Backbone as CSV, one residue per row, in Angstrom:
resi,resn,N_x,N_y,N_z,CA_x,CA_y,CA_z,C_x,C_y,C_z
1,MET,-177.320,-8.265,8.937,-178.428,-7.523,8.353,-178.544,-7.870,6.873
2,VAL,-179.752,-8.053,6.410,-180.018,-8.343,5.006,-179.847,-7.056,4.203
3,ARG,-179.143,-7.139,3.104,-178.926,-5.963,2.258,-179.410,-6.258,0.847
4,LEU,-179.909,-5.240,0.187,-180.308,-5.375,-1.206,-179.076,-5.326,-2.093
5,SER,-179.131,-6.020,-3.199,-178.037,-5.967,-4.161,-178.039,-4.596,-4.822
6,LYS,-176.917,-4.235,-5.400,-176.820,-2.960,-6.134,-177.819,-2.950,-7.286
7,GLU,-177.969,-4.091,-7.937,-178.921,-4.197,-9.046,-180.348,-3.902,-8.576
8,ALA,-180.727,-4.461,-7.418,-182.073,-4.216,-6.871,-182.240,-2.748,-6.491
9,GLU,-181.219,-2.168,-5.857,-181.295,-0.750,-5.478,-181.430,0.142,-6.709
10,ASN,-180.680,-0.158,-7.754,-180.767,0.639,-8.984,-182.130,0.511,-9.641
11,LEU,-182.715,-0.683,-9.600,-184.040,-0.893,-10.171,-185.089,-0.096,-9.402
12,ILE,-184.997,-0.099,-8.083,-185.924,0.680,-7.261,-185.789,2.165,-7.585
13,LYS,-184.566,2.665,-7.647,-184.335,4.085,-7.936,-184.870,4.479,-9.311
14,LYS,-184.843,3.544,-10.243,-185.348,3.808,-11.597,-186.835,4.174,-11.570
15,PHE,-187.578,3.562,-10.649,-189.019,3.778,-10.606,-189.454,4.827,-9.583
16,GLN,-188.530,5.372,-8.825,-188.871,6.430,-7.877,-189.017,7.742,-8.641
17,LYS,-190.218,8.293,-8.602,-190.481,9.509,-9.364,-190.748,10.717,-8.481
18,THR,-191.421,10.509,-7.366,-191.834,11.645,-6.545,-190.795,11.951,-5.468
19,GLU,-190.924,13.136,-4.937,-190.052,13.565,-3.835,-190.143,12.588,-2.661
20,LYS,-191.378,12.193,-2.308,-191.566,11.290,-1.165,-191.020,9.896,-1.444
21,GLN,-191.179,9.416,-2.679,-190.637,8.103,-3.023,-189.111,8.095,-2.874
22,LYS,-188.472,9.170,-3.267,-187.011,9.253,-3.177,-186.545,9.369,-1.730
23,GLU,-187.382,9.936,-0.873,-187.048,10.118,0.543,-187.373,8.873,1.373
24,PHE,-188.335,8.078,0.918,-188.853,6.932,1.677,-187.789,5.852,1.865
25,GLN,-187.650,5.387,3.096,-186.719,4.296,3.374,-187.426,2.985,3.051
26,TYR,-187.219,2.499,1.830,-187.888,1.291,1.362,-187.274,0.017,1.940
27,ASP,-186.068,0.106,2.443,-185.421,-1.059,3.055,-185.813,-1.097,4.534
28,PHE,-186.846,-1.860,4.854,-187.384,-1.893,6.210,-186.413,-2.507,7.215
29,PHE,-185.349,-3.149,6.752,-184.355,-3.704,7.669,-183.506,-2.609,8.326
30,VAL,-183.353,-1.466,7.665,-182.473,-0.405,8.152,-182.820,0.040,9.572
31,ASP,-184.087,0.296,9.841,-184.499,0.809,11.150,-185.253,-0.214,11.987
32,GLN,-185.122,-1.487,11.663,-185.956,-2.495,12.316,-185.815,-2.531,13.839
33,THR,-184.691,-2.141,14.378,-184.540,-2.160,15.842,-185.341,-1.046,16.512
34,LYS,-185.809,-0.064,15.731,-186.592,1.043,16.276,-188.097,0.784,16.222
35,TYR,-188.521,-0.249,15.504,-189.951,-0.512,15.347,-190.536,-1.087,16.625
36,GLU,-191.821,-0.829,16.807,-192.544,-1.432,17.929,-192.524,-2.953,17.756
37,ARG,-192.375,-3.656,18.854,-192.366,-5.121,18.809,-193.625,-5.657,19.483
38,TRP,-194.082,-6.795,19.027,-195.313,-7.409,19.527,-195.312,-7.485,21.041
39,GLU,-194.229,-7.962,21.608,-194.173,-8.177,23.056,-194.184,-6.872,23.857
40,ASP,-193.879,-5.751,23.222,-193.836,-4.463,23.919,-195.131,-3.656,23.784
41,VAL,-196.013,-4.047,22.875,-197.247,-3.300,22.632,-198.256,-3.566,23.741
42,GLU,-198.801,-2.490,24.306,-199.853,-2.591,25.314,-201.171,-2.147,24.688
43,ILE,-202.176,-3.012,24.763,-203.477,-2.715,24.180,-204.030,-1.420,24.788
44,GLY,-204.564,-0.559,23.925,-205.125,0.719,24.359,-204.164,1.883,24.217
45,THR,-202.873,1.594,24.060,-201.881,2.651,23.899,-202.138,3.399,22.592
46,GLU,-202.136,4.735,22.669,-202.371,5.558,21.488,-201.098,6.313,21.104
47,GLY,-201.026,6.654,19.849,-199.892,7.426,19.372,-200.175,8.013,18.006
48,PHE,-199.292,8.873,17.560,-199.423,9.514,16.270,-198.278,9.077,15.372
49,GLY,-198.514,9.121,14.063,-197.458,8.819,13.104,-196.302,9.791,13.276
50,GLU,-195.171,9.399,12.767,-193.942,10.183,12.915,-194.007,11.535,12.193
51,ARG,-194.797,11.603,11.114,-194.857,12.845,10.335,-196.209,12.944,9.628
52,GLU,-196.425,14.034,8.929,-197.646,14.252,8.157,-197.334,14.052,6.678
53,PHE,-198.358,13.768,5.900,-198.215,13.551,4.461,-198.948,14.666,3.731
54,VAL,-198.202,15.537,3.076,-198.794,16.603,2.265,-198.987,16.033,0.862
55,VAL,-200.246,15.932,0.442,-200.575,15.303,-0.839,-200.275,16.264,-1.982
56,LYS,-199.402,15.828,-2.865,-199.058,16.621,-4.048,-199.623,15.940,-5.286
57,LYS,-199.756,16.691,-6.344,-200.234,16.150,-7.618,-199.366,14.972,-8.039
58,GLU,-198.063,15.105,-7.886,-197.160,14.030,-8.308,-197.405,12.740,-7.524
59,ASP,-197.851,12.853,-6.271,-198.135,11.659,-5.468,-199.328,10.897,-6.035
60,ILE,-200.398,11.636,-6.363,-201.590,11.003,-6.930,-201.281,10.452,-8.323
61,ASP,-200.546,11.223,-9.124,-200.179,10.774,-10.472,-199.375,9.473,-10.416
62,ALA,-198.382,9.420,-9.539,-197.524,8.227,-9.444,-198.321,7.013,-8.984
63,TYR,-199.223,7.211,-8.022,-200.041,6.093,-7.544,-200.949,5.591,-8.667
64,ALA,-201.607,6.514,-9.366,-202.494,6.120,-10.462,-201.720,5.391,-11.554
65,GLU,-200.520,5.851,-11.854,-199.706,5.206,-12.884,-199.301,3.792,-12.476
66,CYS,-198.819,3.644,-11.246,-198.313,2.320,-10.836,-199.432,1.307,-10.639
67,THR,-200.661,1.762,-10.415,-201.785,0.834,-10.263,-202.583,0.700,-11.563
68,LEU,-202.093,1.340,-12.622,-202.747,1.310,-13.936,-204.188,1.816,-13.860
69,GLU,-204.385,2.825,-13.033,-205.712,3.399,-12.814,-206.219,4.064,-14.092
70,LYS,-207.475,3.776,-14.459,-208.071,4.347,-15.669,-209.314,5.190,-15.380
71,ASN,-209.805,5.182,-14.148,-211.003,5.947,-13.802,-210.689,7.442,-13.912
72,PRO,-211.426,8.184,-14.756,-211.112,9.605,-14.967,-211.227,10.474,-13.715
73,VAL,-212.034,10.070,-12.733,-212.154,10.879,-11.515,-210.813,10.931,-10.771
74,PHE,-209.938,9.945,-11.034,-208.626,9.895,-10.390,-207.503,10.446,-11.264
75,ILE,-207.757,10.566,-12.586,-206.639,10.940,-13.466,-206.891,12.156,-14.363
76,ASP,-208.137,12.599,-14.471,-208.449,13.689,-15.400,-209.233,14.796,-14.682
77,GLU,-208.570,15.903,-14.423,-209.173,17.007,-13.665,-210.431,17.542,-14.349
78,GLU,-210.412,17.694,-15.651,-211.573,18.283,-16.360,-212.804,17.384,-16.259
79,ILE,-212.628,16.106,-16.462,-213.754,15.181,-16.337,-214.200,15.102,-14.882
80,ALA,-213.244,15.077,-13.954,-213.551,14.966,-12.520,-214.353,16.173,-12.019
81,LYS,-214.191,17.325,-12.635,-214.948,18.522,-12.231,-216.448,18.330,-12.410
82,LYS,-216.834,17.449,-13.317,-218.250,17.210,-13.618,-218.863,16.133,-12.716
83,THR,-218.087,15.599,-11.796,-218.567,14.538,-10.903,-219.064,15.152,-9.589
84,PRO,-219.721,14.368,-8.756,-220.160,14.873,-7.443,-219.011,15.401,-6.572
85,TRP,-217.775,14.974,-6.862,-216.634,15.439,-6.064,-216.135,16.797,-6.517
86,GLY,-216.546,17.245,-7.700,-216.192,18.575,-8.172,-214.741,18.754,-8.553
87,GLY,-214.000,17.675,-8.655,-212.592,17.735,-9.026,-211.924,16.406,-8.780
88,ARG,-210.693,16.353,-9.188,-209.910,15.117,-9.088,-209.674,14.726,-7.632
89,ILE,-209.814,13.432,-7.359,-209.501,12.890,-6.036,-208.533,11.721,-6.201
90,ALA,-207.916,11.318,-5.118,-207.009,10.165,-5.144,-207.820,8.879,-5.048
91,PRO,-207.338,7.796,-5.665,-208.002,6.507,-5.480,-208.046,6.166,-3.987
92,PRO,-209.109,5.546,-3.507,-209.214,5.267,-2.068,-208.014,4.525,-1.481
93,MET,-207.488,3.527,-2.172,-206.374,2.745,-1.616,-205.046,3.510,-1.611
94,PHE,-205.043,4.735,-2.105,-203.894,5.637,-1.993,-203.463,5.746,-0.525
95,ILE,-204.437,5.554,0.370,-204.187,5.628,1.820,-203.118,4.628,2.265
96,THR,-203.066,3.466,1.633,-202.162,2.396,2.085,-200.692,2.828,2.105
97,PRO,-200.106,3.279,0.998,-198.708,3.702,1.079,-198.509,4.939,1.955
98,VAL,-199.554,5.769,2.063,-199.472,6.956,2.920,-199.228,6.531,4.371
99,VAL,-199.941,5.507,4.818,-199.784,5.029,6.199,-198.350,4.569,6.452
100,PHE,-197.768,3.816,5.530,-196.385,3.365,5.689,-195.426,4.554,5.743
101,TRP,-195.681,5.562,4.917,-194.814,6.743,4.876,-194.904,7.520,6.177
102,ILE,-196.118,7.708,6.691,-196.312,8.478,7.920,-195.727,7.763,9.133
103,ALA,-195.898,6.440,9.195,-195.497,5.674,10.386,-194.018,5.840,10.715
104,GLY,-193.156,5.783,9.731,-191.724,5.887,10.012,-191.310,4.917,11.097
105,THR,-190.631,5.421,12.114,-190.229,4.580,13.246,-191.032,4.926,14.493
106,GLY,-192.095,5.715,14.321,-192.925,6.123,15.455,-194.049,5.145,15.734
107,SER,-195.132,5.658,16.303,-196.297,4.838,16.615,-196.824,4.197,15.335
108,GLY,-197.072,2.917,15.391,-197.541,2.184,14.225,-196.426,1.634,13.362
109,SER,-195.179,1.828,13.793,-194.033,1.372,12.995,-193.979,-0.139,12.846
110,TRP,-194.694,-0.878,13.674,-194.716,-2.336,13.581,-195.163,-2.796,12.198
111,ILE,-195.912,-1.946,11.446,-196.368,-2.363,10.119,-195.210,-2.499,9.141
112,ARG,-194.037,-1.997,9.502,-192.869,-2.094,8.625,-191.983,-3.285,8.981
113,THR,-192.392,-4.108,9.916,-191.567,-5.215,10.385,-191.220,-6.165,9.239
114,PRO,-189.927,-6.349,8.966,-189.532,-7.297,7.921,-190.031,-8.702,8.257
115,GLY,-190.577,-9.370,7.265,-191.062,-10.727,7.464,-192.482,-10.825,7.963
116,ALA,-193.148,-9.682,8.206,-194.536,-9.709,8.667,-195.436,-10.191,7.533
117,ILE,-196.544,-10.836,7.923,-197.519,-11.335,6.958,-198.834,-10.599,7.191
118,ASN,-199.476,-10.173,6.107,-200.728,-9.436,6.203,-201.905,-10.389,5.999
119,PRO,-202.583,-10.803,7.097,-203.725,-11.696,6.937,-205.025,-10.956,6.624
120,GLY,-205.001,-9.635,6.692,-206.201,-8.882,6.343,-206.255,-7.523,6.998
121,GLN,-207.098,-6.704,6.421,-207.320,-5.373,6.957,-208.720,-4.930,6.573
122,LYS,-209.207,-3.970,7.299,-210.515,-3.391,6.997,-210.326,-1.882,6.980
123,ILE,-210.791,-1.261,5.905,-210.692,0.192,5.783,-212.065,0.743,5.442
124,GLU,-212.496,1.767,6.181,-213.724,2.490,5.884,-213.323,3.886,5.427
125,PHE,-213.860,4.309,4.294,-213.518,5.610,3.730,-214.646,6.605,3.985
126,TYR,-214.279,7.838,4.365,-215.268,8.865,4.684,-215.151,10.105,3.813
127,GLU,-213.970,10.649,3.677,-213.752,11.845,2.866,-212.715,11.531,1.799
128,PRO,-212.889,12.078,0.592,-211.883,11.838,-0.442,-210.583,12.588,-0.137
129,VAL,-209.506,12.055,-0.664,-208.193,12.695,-0.540,-207.950,13.504,-1.814
130,ARG,-207.523,14.752,-1.610,-207.276,15.652,-2.735,-205.871,16.244,-2.650
131,GLU,-205.396,16.731,-3.774,-204.137,17.458,-3.806,-204.215,18.604,-2.806
132,GLY,-203.174,18.785,-2.013,-203.130,19.845,-1.014,-203.534,19.389,0.374
133,ASP,-204.185,18.230,0.479,-204.541,17.720,1.807,-203.286,17.395,2.607
134,VAL,-203.397,17.571,3.909,-202.317,17.204,4.829,-202.877,16.092,5.715
135,LEU,-202.363,14.885,5.518,-202.886,13.714,6.215,-202.036,13.369,7.427
136,LYS,-202.719,12.983,8.495,-202.020,12.527,9.697,-202.778,11.330,10.251
137,ILE,-202.116,10.592,11.117,-202.693,9.362,11.642,-202.582,9.316,13.157
138,LYS,-203.684,8.926,13.770,-203.707,8.611,15.192,-204.045,7.126,15.278
139,SER,-203.227,6.370,15.987,-203.400,4.925,16.069,-203.549,4.467,17.507
140,GLN,-204.209,3.333,17.658,-204.367,2.720,18.976,-204.130,1.226,18.841
141,ALA,-203.336,0.682,19.766,-203.155,-0.772,19.809,-204.502,-1.377,20.168
142,TYR,-205.059,-2.151,19.265,-206.442,-2.604,19.366,-206.557,-4.047,19.886
143,ASP,-205.684,-4.934,19.395,-205.763,-6.336,19.807,-204.444,-7.023,19.490
144,LYS,-204.075,-7.975,20.329,-202.938,-8.843,20.023,-203.227,-10.204,20.629
145,TYR,-202.850,-11.219,19.897,-203.167,-12.566,20.351,-202.273,-13.576,19.654
146,LEU,-202.232,-14.758,20.226,-201.531,-15.891,19.630,-202.566,-16.808,19.004
147,LYS,-202.254,-17.286,17.806,-203.146,-18.225,17.124,-202.266,-19.173,16.314
148,ARG,-202.405,-20.461,16.583,-201.583,-21.482,15.922,-200.087,-21.167,16.027
149,GLY,-199.674,-20.661,17.179,-198.262,-20.365,17.405,-197.757,-19.107,16.728
150,LYS,-198.654,-18.336,16.141,-198.277,-17.096,15.446,-198.759,-15.898,16.249
151,ARG,-198.024,-14.786,16.128,-198.329,-13.568,16.891,-199.038,-12.551,16.008
152,TYR,-200.300,-12.288,16.328,-201.132,-11.344,15.593,-201.187,-10.029,16.357
153,LEU,-201.173,-8.923,15.593,-201.296,-7.597,16.183,-202.213,-6.764,15.295
154,THR,-203.218,-6.128,15.903,-204.137,-5.261,15.177,-204.086,-3.870,15.785
155,TYR,-203.986,-2.882,14.922,-204.078,-1.483,15.317,-205.316,-0.883,14.667
156,TYR,-205.959,0.013,15.377,-207.053,0.804,14.833,-206.482,2.198,14.596
157,SER,-206.649,2.703,13.380,-206.104,4.019,13.044,-207.166,4.906,12.433
158,GLU,-207.063,6.190,12.737,-207.909,7.196,12.096,-207.005,8.122,11.300
159,ILE,-207.308,8.242,10.020,-206.565,9.132,9.140,-207.422,10.384,8.967
160,THR,-206.854,11.541,9.282,-207.578,12.798,9.179,-206.818,13.761,8.266
161,ASN,-207.535,14.787,7.800,-206.892,15.803,6.964,-206.667,17.086,7.760
162,GLN,-206.218,18.134,7.083,-205.871,19.404,7.725,-207.083,20.105,8.348
163,ARG,-208.294,19.734,7.949,-209.507,20.304,8.535,-210.025,19.417,9.670
164,ASN,-209.216,18.454,10.049,-209.553,17.484,11.089,-210.773,16.637,10.714
165,GLU,-211.021,16.499,9.414,-212.091,15.636,8.918,-211.578,14.203,8.876
166,LEU,-212.416,13.279,9.235,-212.059,11.867,9.188,-212.045,11.417,7.731
167,VAL,-210.891,11.013,7.252,-210.725,10.531,5.881,-210.983,9.023,5.826
168,ALA,-210.440,8.292,6.799,-210.619,6.841,6.807,-210.366,6.282,8.202
169,LYS,-210.988,5.147,8.456,-210.694,4.331,9.635,-210.062,3.043,9.116
170,TRP,-209.047,2.579,9.826,-208.319,1.400,9.359,-208.048,0.469,10.527
171,TRP,-208.458,-0.782,10.360,-208.083,-1.838,11.299,-207.087,-2.705,10.545
172,GLY,-205.818,-2.581,10.884,-204.769,-3.315,10.193,-204.209,-4.403,11.078
173,THR,-204.141,-5.610,10.557,-203.612,-6.748,11.301,-202.407,-7.327,10.572
174,LEU,-201.393,-7.670,11.338,-200.230,-8.375,10.798,-199.902,-9.556,11.692
175,ILE,-199.291,-10.560,11.092,-198.680,-11.640,11.851,-197.199,-11.276,11.919
176,LEU,-196.716,-11.029,13.127,-195.342,-10.563,13.291,-194.400,-11.723,13.599
177,PRO,-193.230,-11.703,12.982,-192.249,-12.759,13.265,-191.671,-12.578,14.665
178,PHE,-191.112,-13.659,15.188,-190.423,-13.568,16.471,-189.133,-12.793,16.259
179,SER,-188.713,-12.075,17.298,-187.494,-11.284,17.186,-186.292,-12.211,17.129
180,LYS,-185.173,-11.686,16.679,-183.947,-12.473,16.554,-183.558,-13.064,17.907
181,ASP,-183.639,-12.263,18.968,-183.258,-12.756,20.294,-184.128,-13.933,20.714
182,GLU,-185.423,-13.854,20.434,-186.321,-14.943,20.813,-186.023,-16.208,20.025
183,GLU,-185.640,-16.074,18.773,-185.313,-17.236,17.960,-183.987,-17.855,18.409
184,GLU,-183.014,-17.015,18.760,-181.708,-17.533,19.155,-181.769,-18.386,20.407
185,HIS,-182.662,-18.039,21.350,-182.698,-18.803,22.588,-183.269,-20.206,22.377
186,LYS,-183.901,-20.452,21.244,-184.447,-21.769,20.951,-183.402,-22.703,20.350
187,ILE,-182.315,-22.152,19.867,-181.279,-22.971,19.228,-180.452,-23.642,20.297
188,THR,-180.334,-24.965,20.226,-179.562,-25.717,21.199,-178.112,-25.251,21.188
189,GLY,-177.611,-24.919,22.349,-176.218,-24.507,22.481,-175.958,-23.056,22.153
190,ALA,-176.983,-22.291,21.801,-176.780,-20.874,21.501,-176.437,-20.124,22.784
191,LYS,-175.499,-19.224,22.673,-175.081,-18.434,23.835,-175.617,-17.033,23.700
192,LYS,-175.982,-16.477,24.830,-176.473,-15.090,24.852,-175.310,-14.156,24.977
């Protein structure tokens, strides 16, 4: 198993500010045997993320800080009150780390696969995310295919809030690496 150096772990801990950041398993190798694998995914299968994401002020603040966000609707409550949203909202792409946090090792966990490559995604936004929202995800295996010897997997996900309002639709695609067992059988003389 690949392990991070102590120096890398200390650097990561230095920048973890929020409760969720400190709880998040950033080393995707730790639970990799629990993630969905390309060969096991059946198109049409639906599932929910492992947990819900309760949006706190510190979550929005940390995201805005790390992305160097300067738009006042995302960082200044008083200015944001004068906008059509009537208050501060999270930047739209705030959804991205939320999805990784919610997925855990449950449905949609394939997005945490070490070595995966992101060839693209499409996200449609419907409702803004605000402090106090409780976000959850329902996902469906949408498509999987081979292209140029690579394994592509696309999931369609709906992110909703505590009022069951649609916050966003997401079509996420990854190119997933072959599993260790599949690679080992290609090595001449390898024993099972």
